[in-house]
Amino acid sequence: MVFNNEINRLKLWCGNRAEEYLPTQGSYGGIASVGYHLMYDLIFKLSTLMDRPFESKAAFREAILGMLDIHYEPCILEPQNNTARHMIEKTNRGFCAYLDEVLSEPGISGPVEIPYRRVIVGDEAKGLIEKFRTVWGYVNTCCWFPLMGNEPEEIKDKFYIMYDYLEPYHKELEKLLGLPQTHIYSYGETVFYPEHCEEVVEMVEYGGCESIYTDKDFSWAVYFSHEDTVAFAGSIVPKVKELLWAEQEHWDKFEWGID
């Protein structure tokens, strides 16, 4: 049995709770910050269960409960005081109560429409990470084209543009790549460990962590950098240039910080 819809419902619950903490998040490690990071910690862990088969609801529930005490954020790993610890325990109780509600009979019915996201860890992730390195020359400890210093000369079809010029075409670009019907891989900087890749159906511009996206055949790549560049490589370059033809004066020009 696969429990993707139940996972999405749990992720939605966590996302809603995180938004409640966001307006008062304050400094890192504060009480609201602990709650905020705990929710996204849970979303990350839940995403590792997407498409994973379980023998029963009980086995699925047991797998989730086994994750509750595994954390990656320092403010959760080492709560600063009893109040923070109480918040973690209280939030976990609320989550467990909702988990049982989701799994109850007749339960909560109906699909949850949130973008597909599967976090990939273990041997599958190691294989994909190695392929990102060998095919695209990308590792998540340094920048990629055009910020890497030495251009990957072995990749002939490539160009970049500043995201400001791509932004009006972002949805058209996703459509050109077959999203959201097609699943693609994502890899890059992260605040979560263990090292991982993701299988997703959308591309998110830089929001604090650099990311590179590729199709499952590794025939093309799109890279969003921390300095607002977006690089394209491989088989999609001709079609992306067609899409961005009106912006060609900005191709391969680094214009960061220019008004």
Short mmCIF file of C-alpha atoms in Angstrom, two decimals, residues 19-161:
data_model
loop_
_atom_site.label_atom_id
_atom_site.label_comp_id
_atom_site.label_asym_id
_atom_site.label_seq_id
_atom_site.Cartn_x
_atom_site.Cartn_y
_atom_site.Cartn_z
CA GLU A 19 2.72 29.63 8.61
CA GLU A 20 1.20 30.30 12.02
CA TYR A 21 4.70 30.57 13.49
CA LEU A 22 6.19 32.59 10.64
CA PRO A 23 4.94 36.11 11.53
CA THR A 24 6.53 35.87 14.98
CA GLN A 25 9.51 33.71 14.09
CA GLY A 26 12.02 36.20 15.45
CA SER A 27 15.59 35.21 16.15
CA TYR A 28 16.88 31.72 15.39
CA GLY A 29 16.23 29.41 18.28
CA GLY A 30 13.33 31.43 19.69
CA ILE A 31 10.15 29.61 20.69
CA ALA A 32 8.27 30.43 17.49
CA SER A 33 11.38 29.60 15.48
CA VAL A 34 11.50 26.17 17.12
CA GLY A 35 7.92 25.50 16.07
CA TYR A 36 8.55 26.76 12.54
CA HIS A 37 11.63 24.61 12.01
CA LEU A 38 9.98 21.58 13.60
CA MET A 39 7.21 21.72 10.99
CA TYR A 40 9.60 21.83 8.05
CA ASP A 41 11.70 19.14 9.68
CA LEU A 42 8.57 16.97 9.65
CA ILE A 43 7.73 17.85 6.05
CA PHE A 44 11.22 16.81 4.98
CA LYS A 45 10.94 13.47 6.77
CA LEU A 46 7.42 12.80 5.48
CA SER A 47 8.63 13.46 1.93
CA THR A 48 11.05 10.53 2.20
CA LEU A 49 8.00 8.22 2.44
CA MET A 50 6.40 9.24 -0.87
CA ASP A 51 5.77 6.23 -3.15
CA ARG A 52 7.16 3.86 -0.52
CA PRO A 53 4.97 0.74 -0.12
CA PHE A 54 3.80 -0.39 3.33
CA GLU A 55 2.06 -3.60 4.30
CA SER A 56 -0.63 -1.84 6.29
CA LYS A 57 -1.77 1.38 7.92
CA ALA A 58 -0.19 0.18 11.13
CA ALA A 59 3.20 -0.24 9.43
CA PHE A 60 2.90 3.22 7.86
CA ARG A 61 1.99 4.76 11.22
CA GLU A 62 4.90 3.00 12.92
CA ALA A 63 7.34 4.37 10.32
CA ILE A 64 6.16 7.92 10.96
CA LEU A 65 6.30 7.56 14.74
CA GLY A 66 9.85 6.28 14.39
CA MET A 67 10.80 9.54 12.69
CA LEU A 68 9.54 11.91 15.36
CA ASP A 69 12.71 11.84 17.45
CA ILE A 70 15.03 12.16 14.43
CA HIS A 71 15.86 15.83 13.91
CA TYR A 72 18.21 17.87 11.75
CA GLU A 73 17.76 21.45 12.93
CA PRO A 74 20.10 22.45 15.82
CA CYS A 75 17.35 24.39 17.60
CA ILE A 76 15.31 21.18 17.73
CA LEU A 77 18.19 18.82 18.41
CA GLU A 78 19.27 20.91 21.39
CA PRO A 79 16.31 22.94 22.73
CA GLN A 80 17.53 25.94 24.68
CA ASN A 81 15.08 25.63 27.56
CA ASN A 82 12.10 23.76 29.00
CA THR A 83 9.66 25.98 27.13
CA ALA A 84 11.17 24.95 23.80
CA ARG A 85 11.08 21.29 24.83
CA HIS A 86 7.44 21.66 25.88
CA MET A 87 6.58 23.17 22.49
CA ILE A 88 8.23 20.26 20.67
CA GLU A 89 6.38 17.70 22.80
CA LYS A 90 3.04 19.51 22.48
CA THR A 91 3.41 19.90 18.70
CA ASN A 92 4.33 16.24 18.32
CA ARG A 93 1.23 15.24 20.30
CA GLY A 94 -0.93 17.38 18.02
CA PHE A 95 0.69 15.85 14.97
CA CYS A 96 0.16 12.31 16.26
CA ALA A 97 -3.50 13.06 16.98
CA TYR A 98 -3.95 14.32 13.43
CA LEU A 99 -2.09 11.29 12.06
CA ASP A 100 -4.56 9.01 13.80
CA GLU A 101 -7.44 11.10 12.44
CA VAL A 102 -6.10 10.78 8.90
CA LEU A 103 -5.71 7.01 9.29
CA SER A 104 -9.04 6.46 11.00
CA GLU A 105 -12.04 4.73 9.48
CA PRO A 106 -13.91 6.06 7.58
CA GLY A 107 -11.15 8.64 7.79
CA ILE A 108 -10.68 11.86 5.87
CA SER A 109 -11.42 11.32 2.19
CA GLY A 110 -10.56 13.20 -0.95
CA PRO A 111 -7.25 13.91 -2.71
CA VAL A 112 -4.88 16.63 -1.50
CA GLU A 113 -3.63 18.78 -4.37
CA ILE A 114 -0.13 19.86 -3.42
CA PRO A 115 2.93 19.61 -5.70
CA TYR A 116 4.60 16.21 -5.71
CA ARG A 117 7.86 16.11 -3.76
CA ARG A 118 9.82 12.98 -2.90
CA VAL A 119 13.01 13.28 -0.86
CA ILE A 120 15.55 10.70 -2.02
CA VAL A 121 18.14 9.38 0.43
CA GLY A 122 20.45 6.38 0.71
CA ASP A 123 21.90 4.49 -2.26
CA GLU A 124 19.44 5.98 -4.75
CA ALA A 125 20.53 9.49 -3.73
CA LYS A 126 24.23 8.56 -3.91
CA GLY A 127 23.78 7.32 -7.48
CA LEU A 128 21.97 10.47 -8.56
CA ILE A 129 24.46 12.77 -6.84
CA GLU A 130 27.31 11.03 -8.67
CA LYS A 131 25.46 11.48 -11.95
CA PHE A 132 25.01 15.21 -11.27
CA ARG A 133 28.79 15.34 -10.86
CA THR A 134 29.76 13.28 -13.89
CA VAL A 135 27.16 14.60 -16.36
CA TRP A 136 26.91 18.25 -15.32
CA GLY A 137 30.06 18.75 -13.27
CA TYR A 138 27.97 19.89 -10.31
CA VAL A 139 28.59 19.28 -6.62
CA ASN A 140 26.67 21.08 -3.91
CA THR A 141 29.75 22.46 -2.17
CA CYS A 142 30.51 25.01 -4.89
CA CYS A 143 28.86 27.16 -7.55
CA TRP A 144 28.05 26.05 -11.09
CA PHE A 145 28.06 27.89 -14.41
CA PRO A 146 28.39 30.85 -14.74
CA LEU A 147 29.72 31.41 -11.19
CA MET A 148 32.14 28.49 -10.93
CA GLY A 149 35.16 30.36 -12.35
CA ASN A 150 36.15 27.78 -14.95
CA GLU A 151 33.32 27.11 -17.38
CA PRO A 152 32.47 23.45 -18.02
CA GLU A 153 33.91 23.41 -21.55
CA GLU A 154 32.79 19.83 -22.11
CA ILE A 155 29.18 21.10 -22.02
CA LYS A 156 28.79 22.82 -25.39
CA ASP A 157 25.13 23.87 -25.30
CA LYS A 158 24.71 26.32 -22.45
CA PHE A 159 23.84 29.92 -21.66
CA TYR A 160 22.55 31.97 -18.76
CA ILE A 161 20.37 34.95 -17.98
#
